[in-house]
Amino acid sequence: YYYRKAYYRSLFFTPPACAVGGRPQKYNGERVLLVFQNLHRYFLYLGLALVVILTWDAIEAFHFHDGFGIGVGTIVLVLNAVLLAGFTFGCNSLRHLIGGNVDCFSCVSFGEARHKGWRIVSWFNGRHLEWAWVSLFWVGFTDLYVRLVAMGIITDYRIL
């Protein structure tokens, strides 16, 4: 979903960029062929649940058989949860859910809290591209790291 601008312009030439001579056609946006992309709004809830599950896994990674500890795997799992949370908290759907449907924050219930939440999500949203790329590669690295440790190919060294 995030990369739709690139493939809209490269495949359909709509909407054309300044330097791209577009094909003469009526722009229908996401209402015709690509209407399924709007389903991402509902997958936000699954994404938020995934962030909670990954955070729980990261917290559990601090518990070793002999008590509290920090290992390389702990750091990998914590960064995985943080990066995916940053990407999820920058989602336009979350921004809209918190305050996008409000014209006047001072005119609604919990307006001040909603405005503060909206500003925080807007900060993440402004860096959504960076969160997308970093979390994409880190998820792959995390999966590989956990798999290699589980297979006994590498050792998860304990730091503390």
One Martini backbone bead per residue (centre of mass of N, CA, C, O) as a GRO file, in nm:
protein
  160
    1TYR     BB    1   0.057   0.062  -0.021
    2TYR     BB    2   0.290   0.273   0.020
    3TYR     BB    3   0.391   0.232  -0.306
    4ARG     BB    4   0.163   0.341  -0.507
    5LYS     BB    5   0.283   0.584  -0.653
    6ALA     BB    6   0.490   0.431  -0.821
    7TYR     BB    7   0.285   0.232  -0.973
    8TYR     BB    8   0.093   0.434  -1.087
    9ARG     BB    9   0.304   0.587  -1.263
   10SER     BB   10   0.439   0.335  -1.411
   11LEU     BB   11   0.164   0.185  -1.514
   12PHE     BB   12  -0.078   0.432  -1.539
   13PHE     BB   13  -0.007   0.745  -1.533
   14THR     BB   14  -0.147   0.787  -1.238
   15PRO     BB   15  -0.066   1.052  -1.155
   16PRO     BB   16   0.110   1.272  -1.310
   17ALA     BB   17   0.398   1.403  -1.328
   18CYS     BB   18   0.571   1.665  -1.430
   19ALA     BB   19   0.768   1.471  -1.630
   20VAL     BB   20   0.494   1.322  -1.709
   21GLY     BB   21   0.322   1.202  -1.975
   22GLY     BB   22   0.008   1.145  -1.977
   23ARG     BB   23  -0.254   0.971  -2.028
   24PRO     BB   24  -0.561   1.006  -2.171
   25GLN     BB   25  -0.745   1.003  -1.866
   26LYS     BB   26  -0.941   0.908  -1.616
   27TYR     BB   27  -0.930   0.958  -1.279
   28ASN     BB   28  -1.010   0.699  -1.017
   29GLY     BB   29  -0.816   0.590  -0.835
   30GLU     BB   30  -0.951   0.364  -0.574
   31ARG     BB   31  -1.248   0.278  -0.717
   32VAL     BB   32  -1.171   0.032  -0.894
   33LEU     BB   33  -0.924  -0.179  -0.921
   34LEU     BB   34  -0.780  -0.069  -0.624
   35VAL     BB   35  -0.987  -0.102  -0.377
   36PHE     BB   36  -0.834  -0.311  -0.189
   37GLN     BB   37  -0.638  -0.103  -0.050
   38ASN     BB   38  -0.851  -0.006   0.171
   39LEU     BB   39  -0.809  -0.254   0.369
   40HIS     BB   40  -0.574  -0.143   0.547
   41ARG     BB   41  -0.755  -0.009   0.763
   42TYR     BB   42  -0.825  -0.295   0.898
   43PHE     BB   43  -0.521  -0.396   0.945
   44LEU     BB   44  -0.441  -0.214   1.178
   45TYR     BB   45  -0.545  -0.394   1.411
   46LEU     BB   46  -0.346  -0.624   1.354
   47GLY     BB   47  -0.091  -0.451   1.383
   48LEU     BB   48  -0.138  -0.373   1.680
   49ALA     BB   49  -0.139  -0.663   1.785
   50LEU     BB   50   0.149  -0.731   1.689
   51VAL     BB   51   0.292  -0.525   1.865
   52VAL     BB   52   0.208  -0.652   2.132
   53ILE     BB   53   0.334  -0.932   2.085
   54LEU     BB   54   0.629  -0.831   2.033
   55THR     BB   55   0.657  -0.694   2.307
   56TRP     BB   56   0.619  -0.944   2.477
   57ASP     BB   57   0.860  -1.097   2.360
   58ALA     BB   58   1.072  -0.886   2.447
   59ILE     BB   59   1.018  -0.912   2.750
   60GLU     BB   60   1.074  -1.223   2.765
   61ALA     BB   61   1.385  -1.194   2.678
   62PHE     BB   62   1.472  -1.113   2.986
   63HIS     BB   63   1.406  -1.416   3.057
   64PHE     BB   64   1.583  -1.639   3.229
   65HIS     BB   65   1.647  -1.926   3.403
   66ASP     BB   66   1.820  -1.720   3.623
   67GLY     BB   67   1.675  -1.459   3.517
   68PHE     BB   68   1.780  -1.170   3.452
   69GLY     BB   69   1.853  -1.057   3.104
   70ILE     BB   70   2.098  -0.992   2.832
   71GLY     BB   71   2.091  -1.033   2.487
   72VAL     BB   72   2.111  -1.025   2.160
   73GLY     BB   73   1.816  -1.118   2.121
   74THR     BB   74   1.689  -0.897   2.291
   75ILE     BB   75   1.772  -0.662   2.110
   76VAL     BB   76   1.644  -0.763   1.851
   77LEU     BB   77   1.346  -0.775   1.962
   78VAL     BB   78   1.321  -0.482   2.052
   79LEU     BB   79   1.378  -0.349   1.778
   80ASN     BB   80   1.148  -0.483   1.630
   81ALA     BB   81   0.917  -0.355   1.797
   82VAL     BB   82   0.996  -0.057   1.757
   83LEU     BB   83   0.994  -0.042   1.444
   84LEU     BB   84   0.701  -0.145   1.403
   85ALA     BB   85   0.571   0.073   1.575
   86GLY     BB   86   0.666   0.316   1.411
   87PHE     BB   87   0.521   0.232   1.153
   88THR     BB   88   0.231   0.203   1.272
   89PHE     BB   89   0.218   0.500   1.402
   90GLY     BB   90   0.239   0.621   1.086
   91CYS     BB   91  -0.038   0.564   1.005
   92ASN     BB   92  -0.303   0.707   0.848
   93SER     BB   93  -0.527   0.550   0.995
   94LEU     BB   94  -0.445   0.636   1.282
   95ARG     BB   95  -0.461   0.937   1.237
   96HIS     BB   96  -0.765   0.932   1.169
   97LEU     BB   97  -0.869   0.792   1.426
   98ILE     BB   98  -0.773   1.017   1.627
   99GLY     BB   99  -0.816   1.313   1.422
  100GLY     BB  100  -0.923   1.323   1.113
  101ASN     BB  101  -1.249   1.369   1.196
  102VAL     BB  102  -1.155   1.656   1.310
  103ASP     BB  103  -1.201   2.014   1.315
  104CYS     BB  104  -1.225   2.041   1.649
  105PHE     BB  105  -1.067   1.970   1.938
  106SER     BB  106  -1.225   2.170   2.143
  107CYS     BB  107  -1.525   2.033   2.050
  108VAL     BB  108  -1.441   1.760   2.183
  109SER     BB  109  -1.389   1.484   2.329
  110PHE     BB  110  -1.073   1.471   2.429
  111GLY     BB  111  -0.919   1.692   2.256
  112GLU     BB  112  -0.636   1.724   2.383
  113ALA     BB  113  -0.553   1.425   2.365
  114ARG     BB  114  -0.603   1.391   2.061
  115HIS     BB  115  -0.402   1.607   1.970
  116LYS     BB  116  -0.153   1.479   2.090
  117GLY     BB  117  -0.179   1.208   1.940
  118TRP     BB  118  -0.180   1.333   1.654
  119ARG     BB  119   0.104   1.459   1.673
  120ILE     BB  120   0.257   1.197   1.715
  121VAL     BB  121   0.160   1.049   1.460
  122SER     BB  122   0.261   1.273   1.267
  123TRP     BB  123   0.557   1.229   1.322
  124PHE     BB  124   0.566   0.938   1.220
  125ASN     BB  125   0.443   1.002   0.937
  126GLY     BB  126   0.687   1.184   0.838
  127ARG     BB  127   0.867   0.887   0.874
  128HIS     BB  128   0.748   0.635   0.719
  129LEU     BB  129   0.966   0.552   0.518
  130GLU     BB  130   1.190   0.487   0.719
  131TRP     BB  131   1.031   0.280   0.881
  132ALA     BB  132   0.978   0.087   0.650
  133TRP     BB  133   1.271   0.007   0.574
  134VAL     BB  134   1.390  -0.069   0.850
  135SER     BB  135   1.171  -0.278   0.932
  136LEU     BB  136   1.197  -0.466   0.695
  137PHE     BB  137   1.496  -0.554   0.747
  138TRP     BB  138   1.468  -0.629   1.051
  139VAL     BB  139   1.267  -0.859   1.025
  140GLY     BB  140   1.451  -1.039   0.856
  141PHE     BB  141   1.681  -1.053   1.062
  142THR     BB  142   1.519  -1.165   1.300
  143ASP     BB  143   1.427  -1.426   1.168
  144LEU     BB  144   1.710  -1.532   1.110
  145TYR     BB  145   1.823  -1.528   1.397
  146VAL     BB  146   1.614  -1.713   1.532
  147ARG     BB  147   1.656  -1.953   1.344
  148LEU     BB  148   1.963  -1.999   1.399
  149VAL     BB  149   1.931  -2.045   1.701
  150ALA     BB  150   1.721  -2.279   1.689
  151MET     BB  151   1.930  -2.461   1.508
  152GLY     BB  152   2.236  -2.406   1.629
  153ILE     BB  153   2.430  -2.224   1.449
  154ILE     BB  154   2.394  -2.006   1.667
  155THR     BB  155   2.470  -1.791   1.938
  156ASP     BB  156   2.318  -1.645   2.221
  157TYR     BB  157   2.459  -1.395   2.367
  158ARG     BB  158   2.535  -1.291   2.684
  159ILE     BB  159   2.567  -0.976   2.849
  160LEU     BB  160   2.382  -0.984   3.148
   0.00000   0.00000   0.00000
